[in-house]
PDB file of C-alpha atoms in Angstrom:
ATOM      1  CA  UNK A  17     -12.115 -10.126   8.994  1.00  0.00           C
ATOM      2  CA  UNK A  18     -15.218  -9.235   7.131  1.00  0.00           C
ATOM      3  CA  UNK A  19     -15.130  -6.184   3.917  1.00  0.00           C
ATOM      4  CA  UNK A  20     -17.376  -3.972   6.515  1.00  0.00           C
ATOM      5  CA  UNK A  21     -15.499  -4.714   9.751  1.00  0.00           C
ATOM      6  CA  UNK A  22     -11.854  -3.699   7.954  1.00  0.00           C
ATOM      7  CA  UNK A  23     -13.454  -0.468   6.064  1.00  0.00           C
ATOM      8  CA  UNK A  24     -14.718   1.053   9.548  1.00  0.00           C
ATOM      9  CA  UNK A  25     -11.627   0.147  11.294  1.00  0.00           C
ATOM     10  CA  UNK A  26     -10.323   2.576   8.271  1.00  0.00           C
ATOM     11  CA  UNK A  27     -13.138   4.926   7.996  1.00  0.00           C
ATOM     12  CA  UNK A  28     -10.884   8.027   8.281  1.00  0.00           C
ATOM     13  CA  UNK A  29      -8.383   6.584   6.088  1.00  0.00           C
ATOM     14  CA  UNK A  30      -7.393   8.017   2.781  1.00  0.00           C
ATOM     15  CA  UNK A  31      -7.911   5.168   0.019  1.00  0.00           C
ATOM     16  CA  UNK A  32      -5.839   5.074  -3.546  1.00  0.00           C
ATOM     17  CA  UNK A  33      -7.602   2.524  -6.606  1.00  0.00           C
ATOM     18  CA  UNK A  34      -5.159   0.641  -8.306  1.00  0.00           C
ATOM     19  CA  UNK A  35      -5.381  -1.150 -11.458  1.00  0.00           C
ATOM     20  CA  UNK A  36      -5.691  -4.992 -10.566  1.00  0.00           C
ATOM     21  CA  UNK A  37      -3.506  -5.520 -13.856  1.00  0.00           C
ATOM     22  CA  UNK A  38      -0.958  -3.856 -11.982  1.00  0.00           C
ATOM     23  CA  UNK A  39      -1.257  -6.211  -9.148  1.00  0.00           C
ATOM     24  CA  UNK A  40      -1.782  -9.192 -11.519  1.00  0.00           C
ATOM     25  CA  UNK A  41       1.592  -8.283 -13.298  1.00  0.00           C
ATOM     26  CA  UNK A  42       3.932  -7.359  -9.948  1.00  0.00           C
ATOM     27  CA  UNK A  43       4.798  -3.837  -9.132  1.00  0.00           C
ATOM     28  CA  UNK A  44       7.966  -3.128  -7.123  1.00  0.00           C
ATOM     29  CA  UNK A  45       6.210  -0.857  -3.509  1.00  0.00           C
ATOM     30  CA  UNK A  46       8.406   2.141  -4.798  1.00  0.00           C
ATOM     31  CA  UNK A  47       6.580   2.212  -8.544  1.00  0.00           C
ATOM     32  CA  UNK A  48       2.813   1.285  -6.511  1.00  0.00           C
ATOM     33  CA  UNK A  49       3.482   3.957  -3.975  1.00  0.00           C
ATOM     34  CA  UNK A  50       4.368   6.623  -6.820  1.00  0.00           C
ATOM     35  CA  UNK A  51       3.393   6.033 -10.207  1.00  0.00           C
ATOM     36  CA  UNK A  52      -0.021   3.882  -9.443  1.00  0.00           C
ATOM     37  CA  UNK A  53      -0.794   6.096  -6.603  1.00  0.00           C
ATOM     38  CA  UNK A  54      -0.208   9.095  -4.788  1.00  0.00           C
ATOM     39  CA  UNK A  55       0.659   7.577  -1.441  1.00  0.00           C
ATOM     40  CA  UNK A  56       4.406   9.404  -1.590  1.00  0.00           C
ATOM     41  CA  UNK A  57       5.541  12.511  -3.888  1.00  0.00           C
ATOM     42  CA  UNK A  58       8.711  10.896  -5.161  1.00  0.00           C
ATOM     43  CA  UNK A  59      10.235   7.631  -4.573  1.00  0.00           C
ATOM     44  CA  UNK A  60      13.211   9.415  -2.655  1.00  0.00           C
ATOM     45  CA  UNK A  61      10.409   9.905   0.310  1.00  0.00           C
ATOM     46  CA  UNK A  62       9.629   6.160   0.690  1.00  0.00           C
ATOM     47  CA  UNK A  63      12.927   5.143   0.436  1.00  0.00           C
ATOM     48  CA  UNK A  64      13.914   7.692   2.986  1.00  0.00           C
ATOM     49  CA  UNK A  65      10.993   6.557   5.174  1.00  0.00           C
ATOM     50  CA  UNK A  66      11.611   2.935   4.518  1.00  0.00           C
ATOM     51  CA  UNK A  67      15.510   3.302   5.664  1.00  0.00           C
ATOM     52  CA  UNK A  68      13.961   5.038   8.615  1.00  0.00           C
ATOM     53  CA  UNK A  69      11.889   1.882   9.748  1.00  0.00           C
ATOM     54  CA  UNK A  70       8.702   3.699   8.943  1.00  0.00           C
ATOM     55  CA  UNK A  71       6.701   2.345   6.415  1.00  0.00           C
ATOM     56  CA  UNK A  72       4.859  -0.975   6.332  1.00  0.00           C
ATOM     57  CA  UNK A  73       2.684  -3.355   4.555  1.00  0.00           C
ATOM     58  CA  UNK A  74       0.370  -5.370   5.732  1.00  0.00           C
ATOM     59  CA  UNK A  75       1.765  -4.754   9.047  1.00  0.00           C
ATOM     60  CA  UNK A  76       4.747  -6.168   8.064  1.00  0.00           C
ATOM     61  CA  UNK A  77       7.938  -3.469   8.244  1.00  0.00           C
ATOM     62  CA  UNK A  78       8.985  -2.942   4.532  1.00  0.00           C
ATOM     63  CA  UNK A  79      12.848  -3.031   4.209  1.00  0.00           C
ATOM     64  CA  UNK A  80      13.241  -2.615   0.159  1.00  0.00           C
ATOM     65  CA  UNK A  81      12.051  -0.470  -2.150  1.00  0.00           C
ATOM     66  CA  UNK A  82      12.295  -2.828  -4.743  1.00  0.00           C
ATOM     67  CA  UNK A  83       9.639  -5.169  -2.988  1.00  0.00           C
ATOM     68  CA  UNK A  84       7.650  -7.250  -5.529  1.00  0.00           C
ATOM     69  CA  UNK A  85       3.923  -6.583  -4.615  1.00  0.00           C
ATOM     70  CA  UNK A  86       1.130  -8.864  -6.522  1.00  0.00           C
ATOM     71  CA  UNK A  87      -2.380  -9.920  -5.839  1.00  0.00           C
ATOM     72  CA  UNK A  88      -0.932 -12.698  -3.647  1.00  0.00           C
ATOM     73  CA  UNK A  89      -0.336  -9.331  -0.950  1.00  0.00           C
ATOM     74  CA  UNK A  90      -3.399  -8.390  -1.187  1.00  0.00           C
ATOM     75  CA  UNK A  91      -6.366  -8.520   2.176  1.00  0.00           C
ATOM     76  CA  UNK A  92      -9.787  -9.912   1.409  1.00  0.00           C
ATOM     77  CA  UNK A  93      -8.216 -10.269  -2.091  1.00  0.00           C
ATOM     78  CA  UNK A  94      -8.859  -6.559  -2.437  1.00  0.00           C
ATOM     79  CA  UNK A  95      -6.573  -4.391  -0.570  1.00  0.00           C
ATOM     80  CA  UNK A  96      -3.188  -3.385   0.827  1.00  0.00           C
ATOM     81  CA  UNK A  97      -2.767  -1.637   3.687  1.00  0.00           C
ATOM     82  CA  UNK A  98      -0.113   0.760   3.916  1.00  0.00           C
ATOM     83  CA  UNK A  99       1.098   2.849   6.731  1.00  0.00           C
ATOM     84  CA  UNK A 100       3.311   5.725   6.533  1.00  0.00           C
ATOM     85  CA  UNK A 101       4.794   5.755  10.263  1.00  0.00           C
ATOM     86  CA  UNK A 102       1.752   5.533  12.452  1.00  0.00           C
ATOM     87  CA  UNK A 103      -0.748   6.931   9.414  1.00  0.00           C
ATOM     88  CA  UNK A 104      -2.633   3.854   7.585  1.00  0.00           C
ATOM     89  CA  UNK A 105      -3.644   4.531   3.766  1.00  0.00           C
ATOM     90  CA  UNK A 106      -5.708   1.615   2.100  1.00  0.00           C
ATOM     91  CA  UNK A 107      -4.955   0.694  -1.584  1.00  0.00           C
ATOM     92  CA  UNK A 108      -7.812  -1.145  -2.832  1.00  0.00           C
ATOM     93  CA  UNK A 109      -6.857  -3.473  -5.987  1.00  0.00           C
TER      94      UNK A 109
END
């Protein structure tokens, strides 16, 4: 899928930057989606989401907290997308 194509799928999307260093060095999803980025208020919320079923990556259901993200996760080379039950929130790396 093309940059443009994905982006205006996402248009109404909220979008978090991320430090590729991050990426390039791992980052467990619970640390990404609260100390990198606002995506979640505490890491008590994902996990409760998470044990819920309702957060995913990549469209992949997430099932740990402690999942090791990297640039190898990333779309286009470039972003994540994240979806908090049926809301979608691009990281771009």
């Amino acid at each position: 899928m093309s940059e443009n194509t994905f982006l205006s799928v996402l248009k109404e999307c909220r979008f978090f930057d991320v430090k590729m260093e991050v990426l390039q060095k791992g980052v467990t999803i619970a640390d990404l989606c609260t100390e990198h980025s606002q995506v979640f208020a505490s890491k008590g919320e994902l996990r409760r989401l998470i044990q819920g079923g309702g957060f995913s990556m990549n469209k992949a259901k997430v099932d740990n907290p402690e999942l090791v993200v990297n640039q190898e996760s990333l779309l286009n080379k470039k972003y994540l997308l994240l979806q908090k039950g049926r809301k979608t929130i691009p990281l771009s790396g």
